[in-house]
Amino acid sequence: MRVLRILLGLLVTLPLTLVAVLVWLVPAPRWRNRRIAALARTWVRVLLWLLRVRVRLCPPGLTGTGAAFYVSNHTGYLDTLVMMSLVPGSFVSREGIPWWPIIGQLITLSGAVFLNRRNRFSIGRSMEKIRRKLRTGTSVLFY
């Protein structure tokens, strides 16, 4: 059963990763981030299934429609994956995340806003990016 689960996971995640890269290469920024975010959500859901993580949303329907600013307490690595699987939106993250294998690329491709916590002058630029995302209807997830 375990081998079957791994093979099924590979069969699903490899094509999703390839499609995400191909969509990223297409120069259409208005729809590209939404499509990649949807692909990333699907990829993360498969990953959570492979890891046997069950997600239960309490109360049901917590994620509404329209742009929202979600703030969460970061308690581990799985909470980011769980939020990514539930909420269509962009992350606010520290600047080193894009260099993390696989997860970093997914977060980058889905339109994350990266903060340089050592440079206080860059915070204004990051805040403007967050404002733009909220104005265009994209939810923002902040840890």
Coordinates of N, CA and C in Angstrom, one line a residue:
M1 N 0.8 -1.2 0.0 CA 0.0 0.0 0.0 C 0.9 1.3 0.0
R2 N 2.0 1.2 0.8 CA 2.8 2.4 0.8 C 3.5 2.7 -0.5
V3 N 4.0 1.6 -1.2 CA 4.6 1.8 -2.5 C 3.6 2.4 -3.5
L4 N 2.3 1.9 -3.5 CA 1.3 2.4 -4.3 C 1.0 3.9 -4.1
R5 N 1.0 4.3 -2.8 CA 0.8 5.7 -2.4 C 1.9 6.5 -3.0
I6 N 3.1 6.1 -2.9 CA 4.3 6.9 -3.4 C 4.2 7.0 -4.9
L7 N 3.9 5.9 -5.6 CA 3.8 5.9 -7.0 C 2.7 6.8 -7.5
L8 N 1.5 6.8 -6.8 CA 0.4 7.6 -7.2 C 0.8 9.1 -6.9
G9 N 1.5 9.4 -5.8 CA 1.9 10.7 -5.5 C 2.9 11.2 -6.6
L10 N 3.8 10.4 -7.1 CA 4.7 10.8 -8.1 C 3.9 11.1 -9.4
L11 N 3.0 10.2 -9.7 CA 2.2 10.4 -11.0 C 1.4 11.7 -11.0
V12 N 1.0 12.1 -9.8 CA 0.2 13.3 -9.7 C 1.1 14.6 -9.6
T13 N 2.1 14.5 -8.7 CA 2.9 15.7 -8.4 C 3.9 16.1 -9.6
L14 N 4.4 15.1 -10.3 CA 5.3 15.5 -11.4 C 4.6 16.2 -12.5
P15 N 3.5 15.8 -13.0 CA 2.8 16.6 -14.0 C 2.3 17.9 -13.5
L16 N 1.9 18.0 -12.3 CA 1.5 19.3 -11.7 C 2.6 20.3 -11.7
T17 N 3.8 19.8 -11.3 CA 5.0 20.6 -11.2 C 5.4 21.1 -12.6
L18 N 5.3 20.2 -13.6 CA 5.7 20.6 -15.0 C 4.7 21.6 -15.5
V19 N 3.4 21.4 -15.3 CA 2.4 22.4 -15.7 C 2.6 23.7 -15.1
A20 N 2.9 23.7 -13.8 CA 3.2 25.0 -13.1 C 4.3 25.7 -13.7
V21 N 5.4 25.0 -14.1 CA 6.5 25.7 -14.7 C 6.1 26.2 -16.1
L22 N 5.4 25.5 -16.8 CA 5.0 25.9 -18.2 C 4.0 27.1 -18.1
V23 N 3.1 27.1 -17.1 CA 2.2 28.3 -16.9 C 3.0 29.5 -16.5
W24 N 4.0 29.3 -15.7 CA 4.9 30.4 -15.2 C 5.6 31.0 -16.4
L25 N 6.0 30.3 -17.4 CA 6.7 30.8 -18.5 C 5.9 31.6 -19.5
V26 N 4.5 31.4 -19.4 CA 3.7 32.2 -20.3 C 3.5 33.6 -19.8
P27 N 3.8 34.6 -20.6 CA 3.8 36.0 -20.2 C 2.4 36.6 -20.1
A28 N 1.6 36.2 -19.2 CA 0.2 36.7 -19.0 C 0.0 36.9 -17.5
P29 N 0.6 38.0 -16.9 CA 0.5 38.2 -15.5 C -0.8 38.3 -14.8
R30 N -1.9 38.7 -15.6 CA -3.2 38.9 -15.0 C -3.8 37.6 -14.5
W31 N -3.6 36.5 -15.3 CA -4.2 35.3 -14.9 C -3.2 34.3 -14.4
R32 N -1.9 34.5 -14.6 CA -0.8 33.6 -14.3 C -0.8 33.3 -12.8
N33 N -0.8 34.3 -12.0 CA -0.7 34.0 -10.5 C -1.9 33.2 -10.0
R34 N -3.1 33.5 -10.5 CA -4.2 32.7 -10.0 C -4.2 31.3 -10.4
R35 N -3.7 31.0 -11.7 CA -3.6 29.6 -12.2 C -2.5 28.9 -11.4
I36 N -1.4 29.6 -11.2 CA -0.3 28.9 -10.5 C -0.7 28.7 -9.0
A37 N -1.4 29.6 -8.4 CA -1.9 29.4 -7.1 C -2.8 28.2 -7.0
A38 N -3.7 28.1 -8.0 CA -4.6 26.9 -8.0 C -3.8 25.6 -8.2
L39 N -2.8 25.6 -9.0 CA -2.0 24.4 -9.2 C -1.2 24.1 -7.9
A40 N -0.7 25.2 -7.3 CA 0.1 25.0 -6.0 C -0.9 24.4 -5.0
R41 N -2.1 24.9 -4.9 CA -3.1 24.4 -3.9 C -3.3 22.9 -4.2
T42 N -3.5 22.5 -5.4 CA -3.7 21.1 -5.8 C -2.5 20.3 -5.4
W43 N -1.3 20.8 -5.7 CA -0.1 20.1 -5.4 C 0.1 19.9 -3.9
V44 N -0.2 20.9 -3.2 CA -0.1 20.8 -1.7 C -1.1 19.9 -1.1
R45 N -2.3 19.8 -1.7 CA -3.3 18.9 -1.2 C -2.9 17.4 -1.4
V46 N -2.3 17.2 -2.6 CA -1.8 15.9 -2.8 C -0.6 15.5 -1.9
L47 N 0.2 16.5 -1.6 CA 1.3 16.3 -0.7 C 0.8 16.0 0.7
L48 N -0.2 16.8 1.2 CA -0.8 16.5 2.5 C -1.4 15.1 2.5
W49 N -2.0 14.7 1.4 CA -2.6 13.4 1.4 C -1.5 12.3 1.5
L50 N -0.4 12.5 0.8 CA 0.7 11.6 0.8 C 1.3 11.5 2.2
L51 N 1.3 12.6 2.9 CA 1.8 12.7 4.3 C 0.8 12.2 5.3
R52 N -0.4 11.9 4.8 CA -1.5 11.4 5.7 C -1.9 12.5 6.7
V53 N -1.9 13.7 6.2 CA -2.4 14.8 7.1 C -3.9 15.1 6.7
R54 N -4.7 15.0 7.7 CA -6.1 15.3 7.5 C -6.4 16.7 8.0
V55 N -7.1 17.5 7.2 CA -7.4 18.8 7.5 C -8.9 18.9 7.8
R56 N -9.2 19.5 9.0 CA -10.6 19.7 9.4 C -10.7 21.2 9.6
L57 N -11.6 21.8 8.9 CA -11.8 23.3 9.1 C -12.9 23.5 10.1
C58 N -12.6 24.2 11.2 CA -13.6 24.5 12.2 C -13.6 26.0 12.4
P59 N -14.7 26.7 12.3 CA -16.0 26.3 11.7 C -15.9 26.1 10.2
P60 N -16.8 25.2 9.7 CA -16.8 25.1 8.2 C -17.1 26.4 7.5
G61 N -16.5 26.6 6.4 CA -16.8 27.8 5.6 C -16.0 29.0 6.1
L62 N -14.9 28.8 6.9 CA -14.2 29.9 7.4 C -13.6 30.8 6.4
T63 N -13.1 30.2 5.3 CA -12.6 31.0 4.2 C -13.7 31.5 3.3
G64 N -13.9 32.8 3.3 CA -15.0 33.4 2.5 C -14.6 33.8 1.1
T65 N -15.4 34.5 0.5 CA -15.1 35.0 -0.9 C -14.5 36.4 -0.7
G66 N -13.8 36.8 -1.7 CA -13.2 38.2 -1.8 C -11.8 38.2 -1.1
A67 N -11.2 39.3 -1.2 CA -9.8 39.4 -0.6 C -9.9 39.6 0.9
A68 N -9.0 38.9 1.6 CA -8.9 39.0 3.1 C -7.4 39.0 3.5
F69 N -7.2 39.5 4.7 CA -5.8 39.5 5.2 C -5.8 38.5 6.4
Y70 N -5.2 37.3 6.2 CA -5.2 36.3 7.2 C -3.9 36.4 8.0
V71 N -4.0 36.3 9.3 CA -2.8 36.3 10.2 C -2.9 35.1 11.0
S72 N -1.7 34.4 11.0 CA -1.7 33.1 11.7 C -0.4 33.0 12.5
N73 N -0.5 32.2 13.6 CA 0.7 31.9 14.4 C 1.4 30.8 13.7
H74 N 2.7 31.0 13.4 CA 3.5 29.9 12.7 C 4.0 29.0 13.7
T75 N 3.4 27.7 13.7 CA 3.8 26.8 14.7 C 4.7 25.6 14.2
G76 N 4.8 25.5 12.9 CA 5.6 24.4 12.3 C 5.5 24.5 10.8
Y77 N 6.1 23.5 10.1 CA 6.1 23.5 8.6 C 4.8 23.1 8.0
L78 N 4.0 22.3 8.7 CA 2.7 21.8 8.1 C 1.7 22.9 8.1
D79 N 1.7 23.9 9.0 CA 0.7 24.9 9.0 C 0.7 25.7 7.7
T80 N 1.9 26.0 7.2 CA 2.0 26.7 5.9 C 1.3 25.9 4.8
L81 N 1.6 24.6 4.7 CA 1.0 23.7 3.7 C -0.5 23.7 3.9
V82 N -1.0 23.6 5.1 CA -2.4 23.5 5.3 C -3.1 24.8 4.9
M83 N -2.5 26.0 5.3 CA -3.1 27.2 4.9 C -3.1 27.4 3.3
M84 N -2.0 26.9 2.7 CA -1.9 27.0 1.3 C -2.9 26.1 0.6
S85 N -3.3 25.0 1.2 CA -4.3 24.1 0.6 C -5.7 24.7 0.8
L86 N -6.0 25.5 1.8 CA -7.3 26.0 2.0 C -7.6 27.4 1.4
V87 N -6.6 28.3 1.5 CA -6.9 29.7 1.2 C -6.2 30.1 -0.2
P88 N -7.0 30.5 -1.2 CA -6.3 31.0 -2.4 C -5.8 32.4 -2.1
G89 N -4.5 32.6 -2.2 CA -3.9 33.9 -1.9 C -2.4 33.8 -1.9
S90 N -1.8 34.9 -1.6 CA -0.4 35.1 -1.6 C 0.2 35.2 -0.2
F91 N 1.3 34.6 0.0 CA 2.0 34.6 1.3 C 2.8 35.9 1.5
V92 N 3.0 36.3 2.7 CA 4.0 37.3 3.1 C 5.0 36.5 3.8
S93 N 6.3 36.5 3.3 CA 7.3 35.6 3.8 C 8.6 36.3 3.9
R94 N 9.5 35.7 4.6 CA 10.9 36.3 4.7 C 11.6 36.0 3.4
E95 N 12.7 36.8 3.2 CA 13.3 36.8 1.9 C 14.1 35.5 1.6
G96 N 14.4 34.6 2.5 CA 15.1 33.4 2.2 C 14.3 32.2 1.7
I97 N 13.0 32.3 1.8 CA 12.1 31.2 1.4 C 12.2 30.8 0.0
P98 N 12.4 31.7 -1.0 CA 12.5 31.2 -2.4 C 13.6 30.2 -2.6
W99 N 14.6 30.1 -1.8 CA 15.7 29.2 -2.0 C 15.4 27.8 -1.4
W100 N 14.3 27.6 -0.7 CA 13.9 26.3 -0.1 C 13.5 25.4 -1.3
P101 N 13.9 24.2 -1.3 CA 13.5 23.3 -2.4 C 12.0 23.1 -2.4
I102 N 11.4 23.1 -3.5 CA 10.0 22.8 -3.9 C 9.0 23.8 -3.3
I103 N 8.9 23.8 -2.0 CA 8.0 24.7 -1.3 C 8.3 26.2 -1.7
G104 N 9.6 26.5 -1.6 CA 10.0 27.9 -2.0 C 9.6 28.3 -3.4
Q105 N 9.7 27.4 -4.3 CA 9.3 27.7 -5.7 C 7.8 27.8 -5.8
L106 N 7.1 27.0 -5.1 CA 5.6 27.1 -5.2 C 5.1 28.4 -4.6
I107 N 5.7 28.8 -3.5 CA 5.3 30.0 -2.8 C 5.7 31.2 -3.7
T108 N 6.9 31.2 -4.3 CA 7.3 32.2 -5.2 C 6.4 32.3 -6.4
L109 N 6.1 31.2 -7.1 CA 5.3 31.1 -8.3 C 3.8 31.6 -8.0
S110 N 3.4 31.4 -6.8 CA 2.0 31.8 -6.5 C 1.9 33.3 -6.1
G111 N 3.0 34.0 -6.2 CA 3.0 35.5 -6.1 C 3.2 36.0 -4.7
A112 N 4.1 35.4 -4.0 CA 4.4 35.8 -2.6 C 5.0 37.2 -2.5
V113 N 4.9 37.8 -1.4 CA 5.5 39.1 -1.1 C 6.6 38.7 -0.1
F114 N 7.9 39.1 -0.4 CA 9.0 38.7 0.5 C 9.5 40.0 1.2
L115 N 9.7 39.8 2.5 CA 10.1 40.8 3.4 C 11.6 40.7 3.7
N116 N 12.3 41.8 3.6 CA 13.7 41.8 4.0 C 13.7 42.4 5.4
R117 N 13.7 41.6 6.4 CA 13.6 42.0 7.8 C 14.8 42.8 8.3
R118 N 15.9 42.7 7.6 CA 17.1 43.4 8.0 C 17.1 44.9 7.5
N119 N 16.3 45.1 6.5 CA 16.3 46.5 5.9 C 14.9 47.1 6.1
R120 N 14.8 48.0 7.1 CA 13.5 48.6 7.4 C 13.0 49.5 6.3
F121 N 13.8 49.9 5.4 CA 13.3 50.8 4.3 C 12.6 50.0 3.3
S122 N 12.8 48.7 3.2 CA 12.1 47.8 2.2 C 10.7 47.5 2.6
I123 N 10.3 47.7 3.9 CA 9.0 47.4 4.4 C 7.9 48.2 3.6
G124 N 8.2 49.4 3.3 CA 7.2 50.3 2.6 C 6.9 49.7 1.2
R125 N 7.9 49.2 0.5 CA 7.7 48.5 -0.8 C 6.8 47.3 -0.6
S126 N 7.1 46.5 0.4 CA 6.4 45.3 0.7 C 4.9 45.6 1.0
M127 N 4.7 46.6 1.8 CA 3.3 47.0 2.2 C 2.6 47.5 0.9
E128 N 3.2 48.2 0.0 CA 2.6 48.6 -1.2 C 2.2 47.4 -2.0
K129 N 3.0 46.4 -2.1 CA 2.7 45.1 -2.8 C 1.5 44.4 -2.2
I130 N 1.5 44.4 -0.9 CA 0.3 43.8 -0.2 C -1.0 44.6 -0.5
R131 N -0.9 45.9 -0.4 CA -2.1 46.7 -0.7 C -2.6 46.4 -2.1
R132 N -1.6 46.3 -3.1 CA -2.0 46.1 -4.5 C -2.7 44.7 -4.6
K133 N -2.2 43.7 -3.9 CA -2.8 42.4 -4.0 C -4.2 42.4 -3.4
L134 N -4.4 43.1 -2.3 CA -5.7 43.2 -1.7 C -6.7 43.9 -2.5
R135 N -6.2 45.0 -3.2 CA -7.1 45.8 -4.1 C -7.5 45.0 -5.3
T136 N -6.7 44.1 -5.8 CA -7.0 43.3 -7.0 C -7.8 42.1 -6.6
G137 N -8.1 41.9 -5.3 CA -9.0 40.7 -4.9 C -8.2 39.5 -4.5
T138 N -6.9 39.6 -4.3 CA -6.1 38.5 -3.8 C -5.9 38.5 -2.3
S139 N -6.3 37.4 -1.7 CA -6.1 37.3 -0.2 C -4.6 37.3 0.1
V140 N -4.2 37.7 1.3 CA -2.8 37.7 1.7 C -2.8 36.9 3.0
L141 N -1.8 36.0 3.1 CA -1.6 35.2 4.3 C -0.3 35.6 5.0
F142 N -0.4 36.0 6.2 CA 0.8 36.5 7.0 C 1.1 35.7 8.2
Y143 N 2.3 35.3 8.4 CA 2.7 34.5 9.6 C 3.6 35.4 10.5

